[in-house]
Coordinates of C-alpha atoms in Angstrom, one line a residue:
M165 CA -4.3 -11.7 16.4
T166 CA -1.5 -9.5 17.9
T167 CA -1.1 -9.0 21.7
A168 CA 1.9 -8.8 24.0
T169 CA 1.2 -12.3 25.2
H170 CA 1.7 -13.7 21.7
H171 CA 5.3 -12.4 21.8
P172 CA 7.0 -13.7 25.0
S173 CA 10.3 -12.1 24.1
A174 CA 8.9 -8.7 23.3
K175 CA 10.1 -5.6 25.0
K176 CA 9.6 -1.8 24.7
P177 CA 11.8 -0.2 22.0
P178 CA 14.8 1.7 23.3
L179 CA 14.2 5.4 24.2
S180 CA 16.7 6.5 21.5
T181 CA 14.6 4.6 18.9
R182 CA 11.3 6.2 20.1
A183 CA 12.8 9.8 20.3
M184 CA 12.3 10.6 16.6
R185 CA 8.6 11.4 17.1
R186 CA 9.6 14.1 19.6
V187 CA 12.1 15.7 17.2
L188 CA 10.1 15.7 14.0
R189 CA 6.9 17.8 13.5
G190 CA 4.1 17.2 11.1
L191 CA 3.7 13.4 11.8
P192 CA 0.3 12.0 12.4
P193 CA -0.6 10.9 16.0
K194 CA 0.2 7.3 16.8
R195 CA -2.6 4.8 16.8
H196 CA -1.0 2.1 19.0
D197 CA 1.6 1.5 21.7
I198 CA 4.2 -0.8 20.4
A199 CA 6.8 -3.4 21.4
Y200 CA 9.6 -5.3 19.5
E201 CA 11.4 -8.6 19.4
P202 CA 15.1 -8.0 18.8
G203 CA 17.6 -10.4 17.3
L204 CA 15.4 -13.0 15.7
A205 CA 17.3 -15.6 13.7
V206 CA 15.9 -15.9 10.1
P207 CA 17.5 -18.5 7.8
A208 CA 19.0 -17.1 4.6
A209 CA 18.9 -18.9 1.3
D210 CA 22.0 -20.8 2.1
G211 CA 21.2 -21.4 5.8
S212 CA 23.1 -18.4 7.1
T213 CA 21.4 -16.5 9.9
L214 CA 19.9 -13.1 9.1
L215 CA 19.4 -11.2 12.3
T216 CA 15.9 -9.5 12.4
D217 CA 14.0 -7.2 14.7
H218 CA 10.2 -7.4 14.7
Y219 CA 8.2 -4.2 15.7
F220 CA 4.4 -4.6 16.2
P221 CA 1.4 -2.9 17.7
L222 CA 0.3 -3.8 21.2
A223 CA -3.3 -4.4 20.2
D224 CA -5.7 -7.1 19.3
G225 CA -6.3 -7.6 15.6
D226 CA -4.7 -8.6 12.3
F227 CA -2.1 -6.2 10.9
P228 CA -0.2 -6.2 7.6
T229 CA 3.5 -6.7 7.5
L230 CA 6.3 -4.4 6.1
L231 CA 9.7 -6.0 5.2
V232 CA 12.8 -3.7 5.5
R233 CA 16.1 -5.3 4.6
S234 CA 19.3 -3.2 5.3
P235 CA 23.1 -3.5 5.0
Y236 CA 23.4 -0.5 7.3
G237 CA 22.4 -2.2 10.5
R238 CA 19.0 -2.2 12.3
G239 CA 19.5 0.9 14.5
F240 CA 19.4 4.6 13.6
P241 CA 17.7 5.8 11.4
W242 CA 15.9 2.7 10.2
A243 CA 14.5 1.6 13.6
P244 CA 12.7 4.9 14.4
M245 CA 11.8 5.8 10.8
Y246 CA 10.4 2.4 9.8
G247 CA 10.2 0.2 12.9
V248 CA 8.6 2.5 15.4
L249 CA 6.6 5.0 13.2
F250 CA 4.9 2.4 11.0
A251 CA 4.3 -0.1 13.9
E252 CA 2.6 2.8 15.7
Q253 CA 0.3 3.2 12.7
G254 CA -0.8 -0.5 12.7
F255 CA 1.9 -2.6 10.9
H256 CA 4.2 -5.4 11.7
V257 CA 7.6 -4.2 10.7
V258 CA 10.3 -6.8 10.0
L259 CA 13.7 -5.0 10.0
Q260 CA 16.5 -7.3 8.9
S261 CA 20.3 -7.0 8.5
C262 CA 21.5 -8.2 5.1
R263 CA 24.0 -11.1 5.2
G264 CA 27.4 -10.2 6.5
T265 CA 26.2 -7.0 8.1
G266 CA 24.7 -6.0 11.5
G267 CA 25.6 -9.4 13.0
S268 CA 24.0 -11.5 10.3
G269 CA 25.9 -14.6 9.1
G270 CA 27.6 -15.1 5.7
A271 CA 29.7 -12.5 3.8
F272 CA 28.3 -9.3 2.3
D273 CA 28.7 -9.3 -1.4
L274 CA 27.2 -6.2 -3.0
W275 CA 23.9 -7.2 -4.7
R276 CA 24.5 -10.9 -5.4
H277 CA 22.4 -12.4 -2.6
E278 CA 19.5 -9.9 -2.2
A279 CA 16.9 -11.6 -4.3
A280 CA 17.4 -15.1 -2.8
D281 CA 17.7 -13.8 0.8
G282 CA 14.6 -11.7 0.3
R283 CA 12.6 -14.8 -0.8
A284 CA 14.0 -16.8 2.1
T285 CA 12.7 -14.2 4.5
V286 CA 9.2 -14.3 3.0
D287 CA 9.3 -18.1 3.5
W288 CA 10.1 -17.5 7.1
L289 CA 7.2 -14.9 7.4
R290 CA 4.8 -17.5 6.2
E291 CA 5.5 -19.6 9.3
Q292 CA 4.8 -16.8 11.7
P293 CA 1.4 -16.9 13.5
W294 CA 1.0 -13.1 13.2
F295 CA 1.6 -12.9 9.4
T296 CA -1.7 -12.4 7.6
G297 CA -0.4 -12.7 4.1
A298 CA -0.6 -9.0 3.4
L299 CA 3.0 -7.9 2.7
G300 CA 4.6 -4.6 1.7
T301 CA 8.2 -3.5 1.4
I302 CA 9.7 -0.1 2.2
G303 CA 13.2 1.4 2.4
A304 CA 15.7 4.0 1.1
S305 CA 18.8 3.9 -1.0
Y306 CA 20.2 0.3 -1.0
L307 CA 17.1 -0.6 1.0
G308 CA 15.2 0.2 -2.3
Y309 CA 17.6 -1.9 -4.3
V310 CA 16.7 -5.0 -2.2
Q311 CA 13.0 -4.3 -2.9
W312 CA 13.6 -4.4 -6.7
A313 CA 15.6 -7.6 -6.2
L314 CA 12.6 -9.2 -4.5
A315 CA 10.3 -7.9 -7.2
L316 CA 12.2 -9.8 -9.9
E317 CA 10.1 -12.8 -8.8
P318 CA 7.6 -11.2 -6.5
P319 CA 6.0 -13.5 -3.9
P320 CA 2.2 -13.7 -4.1
E321 CA 1.8 -12.0 -0.8
L322 CA 3.6 -8.8 -2.0
R323 CA 0.9 -6.2 -2.5
A324 CA 2.8 -2.9 -2.2
M325 CA 6.2 -1.3 -2.5
V326 CA 7.5 2.0 -1.4
V327 CA 11.0 3.0 -2.6
H328 CA 12.6 6.1 -1.0
V329 CA 15.5 7.7 -2.9
G330 CA 16.3 4.2 -4.3
L331 CA 18.5 2.5 -6.7
H332 CA 18.2 -0.5 -9.0
D333 CA 21.4 -0.5 -11.0
M334 CA 24.7 -0.5 -9.0
H335 CA 26.9 0.0 -12.1
R336 CA 25.0 3.2 -13.0
Y337 CA 25.5 4.3 -9.4
F338 CA 29.3 3.9 -9.6
Y339 CA 29.5 5.1 -13.2
P340 CA 26.4 7.3 -13.8
A341 CA 27.7 8.9 -17.0
G342 CA 30.6 6.6 -17.9
A343 CA 32.8 8.4 -15.4
L344 CA 33.4 7.2 -11.8
A345 CA 31.2 9.0 -9.3
L346 CA 34.3 9.3 -7.0
E347 CA 33.0 11.3 -4.0
N348 CA 29.6 9.5 -3.8
T349 CA 31.3 6.1 -4.3
L350 CA 33.7 6.7 -1.4
T351 CA 31.0 8.1 0.9
S352 CA 28.6 5.2 0.3
T353 CA 31.4 2.6 0.6
M354 CA 32.3 4.1 3.9
G355 CA 28.7 3.8 5.0
L356 CA 28.4 0.2 3.9
T357 CA 31.5 -0.8 5.7
S358 CA 31.0 1.0 9.0
Q359 CA 27.3 2.0 9.7
H360 CA 26.1 -1.6 10.4
R361 CA 28.7 -1.7 13.2
G362 CA 27.1 1.2 15.0
T363 CA 27.0 5.0 15.2
R364 CA 30.4 5.3 16.7
N365 CA 32.0 3.3 13.9
L366 CA 30.1 5.4 11.3
L367 CA 31.3 8.6 12.9
R368 CA 34.9 7.3 13.0
G369 CA 34.7 6.2 9.4
S370 CA 33.3 9.5 8.3
L371 CA 36.0 11.5 10.0
R372 CA 38.7 9.3 8.5
L373 CA 37.4 9.7 5.0
Q374 CA 37.1 13.5 5.4
R375 CA 40.7 13.7 6.6
H376 CA 42.0 11.7 3.7
L377 CA 39.7 12.9 0.9
P378 CA 42.0 15.8 -0.2
K379 CA 44.8 13.3 -0.7
I380 CA 42.6 10.9 -2.5
Q381 CA 41.5 13.7 -4.8
R382 CA 45.1 14.6 -5.6
N383 CA 46.9 11.3 -5.8
L384 CA 47.1 8.5 -8.4
P385 CA 46.4 5.8 -9.0
L386 CA 42.9 5.8 -7.5
G387 CA 43.1 2.1 -6.8
E388 CA 45.9 2.8 -4.2
A389 CA 44.9 6.3 -3.1
Y390 CA 41.5 5.4 -1.7
V391 CA 42.8 2.8 0.8
P392 CA 43.8 5.1 3.7
G393 CA 40.5 6.9 3.5
L394 CA 38.5 3.7 4.0
G395 CA 40.9 2.1 6.5
G396 CA 41.8 -0.7 4.1
R397 CA 40.9 -2.4 0.9
V398 CA 37.2 -3.1 0.2
P399 CA 36.6 -6.0 -2.2
F400 CA 33.4 -4.8 -3.8
L401 CA 35.0 -1.4 -4.5
E402 CA 38.1 -3.0 -5.9
D403 CA 35.9 -4.9 -8.3
A404 CA 33.9 -1.8 -9.3
L405 CA 37.1 0.1 -10.0
A406 CA 38.6 -2.8 -12.0
H407 CA 35.5 -3.2 -14.2
P408 CA 34.3 0.2 -15.5
D409 CA 32.6 -1.3 -18.6
P410 CA 28.9 -2.0 -18.0
E411 CA 29.1 -5.0 -20.4
D412 CA 31.8 -6.7 -18.3
A413 CA 30.8 -10.1 -17.0
H414 CA 31.4 -8.8 -13.5
W415 CA 28.1 -6.8 -13.7
Q416 CA 26.0 -9.6 -14.9
G417 CA 22.8 -9.6 -12.9
V418 CA 23.4 -6.3 -11.2
D419 CA 20.5 -4.4 -12.8
M420 CA 17.3 -5.1 -10.9
G421 CA 15.4 -2.5 -12.9
V422 CA 14.0 -5.0 -15.3
A423 CA 11.5 -5.9 -12.5
A424 CA 9.6 -2.8 -13.3
E425 CA 9.1 -3.8 -16.9
R426 CA 6.7 -6.6 -15.8
Q427 CA 5.7 -5.2 -12.4
T428 CA 2.1 -5.7 -11.2
V429 CA 2.8 -4.8 -7.5
P430 CA 1.6 -1.2 -6.8
T431 CA 4.7 0.9 -6.3
C432 CA 5.3 4.4 -4.8
L433 CA 8.5 6.1 -5.7
V434 CA 10.0 9.0 -3.8
T435 CA 13.0 11.1 -4.8
G436 CA 14.5 14.6 -4.8
W437 CA 15.7 16.9 -7.5
H438 CA 19.3 16.6 -6.1
D439 CA 19.0 12.9 -5.1
V440 CA 21.8 10.6 -6.4
G441 CA 19.1 8.2 -7.4
L442 CA 16.9 10.7 -9.3
D443 CA 17.5 9.4 -12.8
Q444 CA 17.1 5.8 -11.7
T445 CA 13.9 6.6 -10.0
L446 CA 12.4 8.4 -13.0
Q447 CA 13.5 5.6 -15.2
Q448 CA 11.6 3.1 -13.0
Y449 CA 8.5 5.3 -12.9
G450 CA 8.5 5.3 -16.8
R451 CA 8.9 1.5 -16.9
L452 CA 6.1 1.0 -14.4
R453 CA 3.7 3.3 -16.3
R454 CA 4.5 1.5 -19.6
A455 CA 3.9 -1.8 -17.9
G456 CA 0.4 -0.6 -16.8
C457 CA 1.4 -0.9 -13.1
D458 CA -0.3 1.2 -10.5
A459 CA 2.4 3.8 -9.6
A460 CA 2.9 7.1 -7.8
L461 CA 5.8 9.5 -7.9
L462 CA 6.8 12.2 -5.4
V463 CA 9.8 14.5 -6.2
G464 CA 10.7 17.1 -3.6
P465 CA 13.4 19.8 -3.3
W466 CA 15.6 17.3 -1.6
T467 CA 19.0 15.6 -1.7
H468 CA 19.5 11.9 -0.9
H469 CA 19.7 12.6 2.8
S470 CA 17.4 15.6 3.2
A471 CA 14.4 13.6 1.8
L472 CA 14.7 11.5 5.0
Q473 CA 15.3 14.5 7.3
E474 CA 13.4 17.8 6.6
G475 CA 11.4 16.0 3.9
W476 CA 10.4 13.1 6.2
P477 CA 6.9 14.4 7.2
E478 CA 5.9 14.7 3.5
V479 CA 7.6 11.4 2.6
F480 CA 6.0 9.6 5.6
A481 CA 2.5 10.8 4.8
E482 CA 2.9 9.8 1.1
S483 CA 4.2 6.3 2.1
L484 CA 1.6 5.7 4.8
A485 CA -1.3 6.6 2.5
W486 CA 0.1 4.2 -0.2
L487 CA 0.5 1.3 2.2
R488 CA -2.9 1.8 3.8
A489 CA -4.5 1.9 0.4
H490 CA -3.0 -1.3 -0.8
L491 CA -2.5 -3.3 2.4
C492 CA -5.5 -2.1 4.5
D493 CA -8.1 -1.3 1.7
D494 CA -8.2 2.3 2.9
P495 CA -7.6 4.6 -0.1
S496 CA -8.8 7.8 1.7
G497 CA -5.3 9.3 2.0
L498 CA -4.3 8.9 -1.6
R499 CA -3.9 12.0 -3.8
R500 CA -5.9 12.2 -7.0
T501 CA -2.9 12.5 -9.3
R502 CA -0.1 10.0 -10.1
A503 CA 2.7 12.6 -9.8
R504 CA 3.5 15.4 -7.3
V505 CA 6.6 17.5 -7.8
H506 CA 8.1 20.5 -6.1
V507 CA 8.7 23.4 -8.5
G508 CA 11.8 25.4 -7.7
G509 CA 11.7 29.1 -8.3
R510 CA 8.0 29.0 -7.3
Q511 CA 8.6 27.1 -4.1
A512 CA 5.3 25.3 -4.5
W513 CA 4.1 21.8 -5.0
Q514 CA 2.4 20.8 -8.3
D515 CA 0.1 17.8 -8.9
L516 CA 0.4 16.3 -12.3
P517 CA -1.5 13.6 -14.1
D518 CA 1.8 12.0 -15.0
W519 CA 5.5 12.5 -15.4
P520 CA 6.9 14.0 -17.5
P521 CA 4.0 16.3 -18.4
A522 CA 3.3 17.5 -21.9
T523 CA 5.7 20.2 -22.8
T524 CA 7.3 22.0 -25.8
G525 CA 11.0 21.7 -26.5
R526 CA 12.3 25.2 -26.7
H527 CA 15.8 25.9 -28.0
W528 CA 18.4 28.4 -27.0
Y529 CA 21.6 28.6 -29.1
L530 CA 25.1 29.1 -27.7
D531 CA 26.8 32.2 -29.1
G532 CA 30.4 33.1 -29.1
D533 CA 29.8 36.2 -27.0
G534 CA 28.6 34.1 -24.1
T535 CA 24.9 34.6 -24.7
L536 CA 22.0 32.2 -25.2
R537 CA 19.8 33.2 -28.1
T538 CA 16.6 31.8 -29.6
R539 CA 18.0 32.1 -33.1
I540 CA 21.0 30.3 -34.7
P541 CA 24.0 32.7 -34.5
E542 CA 25.0 34.1 -37.9
N543 CA 28.7 34.0 -37.3
T544 CA 30.6 30.8 -38.0
S545 CA 33.4 31.1 -35.5
A546 CA 33.6 28.7 -32.5
A547 CA 31.0 29.1 -29.8
G548 CA 33.8 28.9 -27.2
S549 CA 36.7 26.9 -26.1
F550 CA 38.5 26.0 -22.8
R551 CA 41.6 24.1 -21.6
Y552 CA 40.9 21.3 -19.1
D553 CA 43.9 20.5 -17.0
P554 CA 43.5 17.4 -14.8
A555 CA 46.3 18.6 -12.5
D556 CA 43.9 21.5 -11.6
P557 CA 40.5 19.9 -12.3
T558 CA 37.3 21.9 -12.5
P559 CA 35.7 21.5 -9.0
S560 CA 32.2 20.3 -8.3
V561 CA 29.8 22.6 -6.6
G562 CA 26.5 21.3 -5.2
G563 CA 24.2 19.0 -7.0
P564 CA 23.4 15.3 -6.3
L565 CA 26.0 14.5 -3.6
L566 CA 26.0 12.6 -0.4
S567 CA 27.9 15.3 1.5
G568 CA 26.5 18.3 3.2
K569 CA 27.5 20.4 0.2
A570 CA 24.8 18.9 -1.9
G571 CA 21.8 20.6 -3.5
Y572 CA 21.4 24.2 -4.6
Q573 CA 24.6 26.2 -4.3
D574 CA 26.0 29.5 -5.4
N575 CA 28.0 28.9 -8.6
T576 CA 29.5 32.4 -8.9
A577 CA 33.1 31.4 -7.9
L578 CA 33.0 28.3 -10.2
E579 CA 31.9 30.4 -13.2
A580 CA 34.8 32.8 -12.7
R581 CA 37.3 30.0 -13.7
D582 CA 38.9 30.1 -17.1
D583 CA 38.0 26.4 -17.7
V584 CA 34.2 27.1 -17.3
L585 CA 32.2 28.5 -20.2
T586 CA 28.9 30.3 -19.5
F587 CA 26.1 31.2 -21.9
T588 CA 23.3 33.4 -20.5
T589 CA 20.0 34.8 -21.8
A590 CA 18.9 38.4 -21.4
P591 CA 16.6 39.0 -18.4
L592 CA 13.4 37.2 -19.0
T593 CA 10.3 39.3 -19.7
E594 CA 8.0 36.5 -18.5
P595 CA 8.4 33.4 -16.4
V596 CA 9.7 30.2 -18.1
D597 CA 8.5 26.9 -16.5
V598 CA 10.7 23.9 -17.2
L599 CA 9.2 20.5 -16.5
G600 CA 11.0 17.4 -17.6
P601 CA 14.3 16.1 -18.9
V602 CA 16.9 18.8 -19.9
R603 CA 19.6 18.3 -22.5
V604 CA 22.2 20.2 -24.5
E605 CA 23.1 19.3 -28.0
L606 CA 26.7 20.3 -28.7
R607 CA 29.2 20.1 -31.6
V608 CA 32.5 19.4 -30.0
T609 CA 36.2 19.0 -31.0
T610 CA 39.0 18.0 -28.8
D611 CA 42.8 17.8 -29.5
T612 CA 43.3 14.4 -27.8
G613 CA 39.9 12.7 -28.3
H614 CA 39.8 12.0 -24.5
A615 CA 37.6 14.4 -22.5
D616 CA 34.5 14.8 -20.4
V617 CA 31.9 17.4 -21.1
F618 CA 30.0 18.6 -18.0
A619 CA 26.9 20.8 -18.6
R620 CA 24.8 22.6 -16.0
L621 CA 21.6 24.6 -16.1
C622 CA 21.6 27.6 -13.7
D623 CA 19.1 30.2 -12.6
V624 CA 20.7 33.7 -12.4
D625 CA 18.6 36.0 -10.1
D626 CA 18.3 39.8 -10.4
R627 CA 21.3 40.3 -8.1
G628 CA 23.6 38.1 -10.4
R629 CA 23.7 35.0 -8.1
S630 CA 23.9 31.9 -10.2
T631 CA 22.3 28.7 -8.7
N632 CA 22.5 25.2 -10.1
V633 CA 19.2 23.6 -11.2
C634 CA 20.3 20.3 -13.0
D635 CA 23.3 19.0 -14.8
G636 CA 24.9 16.0 -16.5
L637 CA 28.2 14.7 -17.8
R638 CA 29.2 12.9 -21.0
R639 CA 32.5 11.0 -21.5
L640 CA 33.9 11.5 -25.0
R641 CA 36.0 8.8 -26.7
P642 CA 38.4 9.1 -29.6
V643 CA 36.8 8.5 -33.0
A644 CA 38.5 6.5 -35.8
A645 CA 41.0 8.4 -37.8
T646 CA 39.9 9.6 -41.3
D647 CA 41.7 11.0 -44.4
T648 CA 40.7 14.6 -43.6
T649 CA 43.3 16.9 -42.1
E650 CA 41.0 18.4 -39.6
A651 CA 38.4 16.4 -37.7
A652 CA 34.8 17.6 -38.0
P653 CA 33.0 18.5 -34.8
A654 CA 31.3 15.6 -33.2
A655 CA 27.6 15.8 -32.3
V656 CA 27.4 15.2 -28.6
T657 CA 24.2 15.2 -26.5
V658 CA 24.6 15.7 -22.8
A659 CA 21.6 14.5 -20.8
M660 CA 21.3 17.0 -17.9
S661 CA 18.8 15.0 -15.8
S662 CA 15.3 16.3 -15.1
T663 CA 13.8 19.2 -13.2
A664 CA 10.7 21.2 -12.3
H665 CA 11.8 24.8 -12.1
R666 CA 10.4 28.2 -12.8
F667 CA 12.7 30.9 -14.1
P668 CA 10.9 34.1 -12.9
A669 CA 10.6 37.2 -15.0
G670 CA 13.7 39.3 -14.5
H671 CA 15.9 36.2 -13.9
R672 CA 18.3 34.8 -16.6
I673 CA 18.8 31.2 -17.8
R674 CA 22.4 30.2 -17.8
L675 CA 24.3 27.2 -19.2
Q676 CA 27.7 26.1 -17.9
V677 CA 30.0 23.9 -20.0
S678 CA 33.2 22.6 -18.6
G679 CA 35.5 19.6 -18.6
G680 CA 34.4 18.0 -15.3
A681 CA 33.1 18.3 -11.8
H682 CA 35.8 17.0 -9.4
P683 CA 35.6 15.1 -7.0
R684 CA 31.9 14.4 -7.7
F685 CA 33.2 12.7 -10.9
A686 CA 36.8 11.4 -11.0
R687 CA 38.8 13.7 -13.2
H688 CA 39.4 12.6 -16.7
T689 CA 43.2 12.0 -16.8
G690 CA 43.2 12.7 -20.5
T691 CA 44.9 9.4 -21.4
G692 CA 42.0 6.9 -21.6
E693 CA 43.7 4.7 -19.0
P694 CA 41.5 2.7 -16.6
P695 CA 40.4 4.7 -13.6
A696 CA 41.9 2.4 -11.0
T697 CA 45.4 2.3 -12.5
A698 CA 45.8 5.6 -14.4
T699 CA 48.9 7.6 -13.4
R700 CA 49.5 10.1 -16.2
L701 CA 47.7 13.5 -16.5
L702 CA 47.3 15.0 -20.0
P703 CA 45.5 18.4 -20.5
S704 CA 43.0 18.7 -23.3
E705 CA 41.6 21.5 -25.4
V706 CA 37.9 21.4 -25.9
A707 CA 36.0 23.6 -28.5
L708 CA 32.3 24.1 -29.0
H709 CA 31.0 24.9 -32.5
H710 CA 27.8 26.2 -34.1
P711 CA 25.1 25.2 -34.0
S712 CA 25.1 24.1 -30.4
R713 CA 21.9 24.5 -28.4
L714 CA 20.2 24.0 -25.0
V715 CA 16.9 22.2 -25.2
L716 CA 14.4 22.9 -22.3
P717 CA 11.0 21.2 -21.9
V718 CA 8.8 24.3 -21.4
A719 CA 5.2 24.3 -20.1
E720 CA 3.3 26.7 -22.5
E721 CA 0.5 27.4 -20.0
E722 CA 0.3 28.5 -16.4
P723 CA 0.7 25.3 -14.3
A724 CA -2.5 24.0 -12.7
G725 CA -3.1 21.9 -9.6
T726 CA -0.5 23.6 -7.5
G727 CA -0.3 23.7 -3.7
P728 CA 1.3 25.9 -1.2
A729 CA 5.0 25.7 -0.3
H730 CA 5.9 23.3 2.5

């Protein structure tokens, strides 16, 4: 039973924490007034103190519990998003600072303590008189990572998980395609080291990084250049820079994704088409489905941050329905299909029985005149070539970034550069619906053997504006020398992530190919030296050869089960 008298230290949440309801529209009305107990001391696995805030309804009755563990502090935005809003809907919400952050004891060590500390927190929950044994977890980004850590050995009370724009593999976050995700790594490191100290520290850290980022982008070695931008050396970042190889012993135990391969806890996954965690989320959804686990997927037109901002009413409704179904035995709010995705170009939601849906792989071949054709070109000359100069690296425009420049952006200026090749179809005579993973199969030669290949799918409208849809990068490595005088082109497949996008009639499909996207990815220096210590810059010549082709998963029929744009 939960009443105010059972919580003698309870108080009303601060006004700033309760203000989110007044700002956001589209949220359901609250069911309960709430209170909270701040600064509870929960023993970690080694006895360190994990500071914890407990939000709860001011009402008689038994309510399930949601566990939220964060390295970013227990204030904004987690307190209003999770603590207040879900307590108002009839949940105990336990919001905890990970060790070494937000006043908790011990030292923060990226990923290494999350599984043990999560289990220790559940041990503490079992001793609380208000805990009913019905437990769910919820959280975004690294708050999703700690959920997968707990799910490695799920406690018997765990009945539901909701992972928002989450991660499960930290190495793949730092090196998503074999190349360092420079800008996102710096931004997230700044957040991890400053946000748990309060909004003022976060703002100060953000401004410092913005001021120094141009110098970090220009200067080498990276292991020294980053330091002023973050106000000092950061041990976990130093380790990540020093160990780029995923097989290095440093990364042993970092990948929590294996939890999904044997998962039985019903799990709801939320991501966006320009979320930095999109590929990891879709991988986990596939693992859950293959394991036979009850799973749901929501993919919106969002970035990592906008999913929790303008996308929050949709995300909150999805999350609340999932938690009520599995913790409160109330499935009335669940949708009837496993997957719901927002289709770009149509600006509409589409309900699907699963993801990815059944599609046909359609091929468009790269021609030397800059066109995409449905037939293999008859000429045998190169499909195109460019010179990549790391002293003037090809810039990044939009896509899955943590900055305000993320998402859909005009690529016109980028495509005017000499180091960016474009291949474009004729205007489409009928719509083309792309639903699923996109890839390009290239035949490539380089003069040095060291290069990156960045490929991007774009939608060119009837006014000539080119907008990015999805993309990917592949790091090339030198091949062993042979007796031949001229190396044969290497077959290179670049995975370009996944999308749900309609190319309307009259629009054109465009493929970009270049040597990088800086500073989203650290520039390839051309030498093969480690990213932390490389100091030399060596340009490279990259040539594409026939037959190279773009492969799109195309829906052959008019999509069904669609809803209006939100």
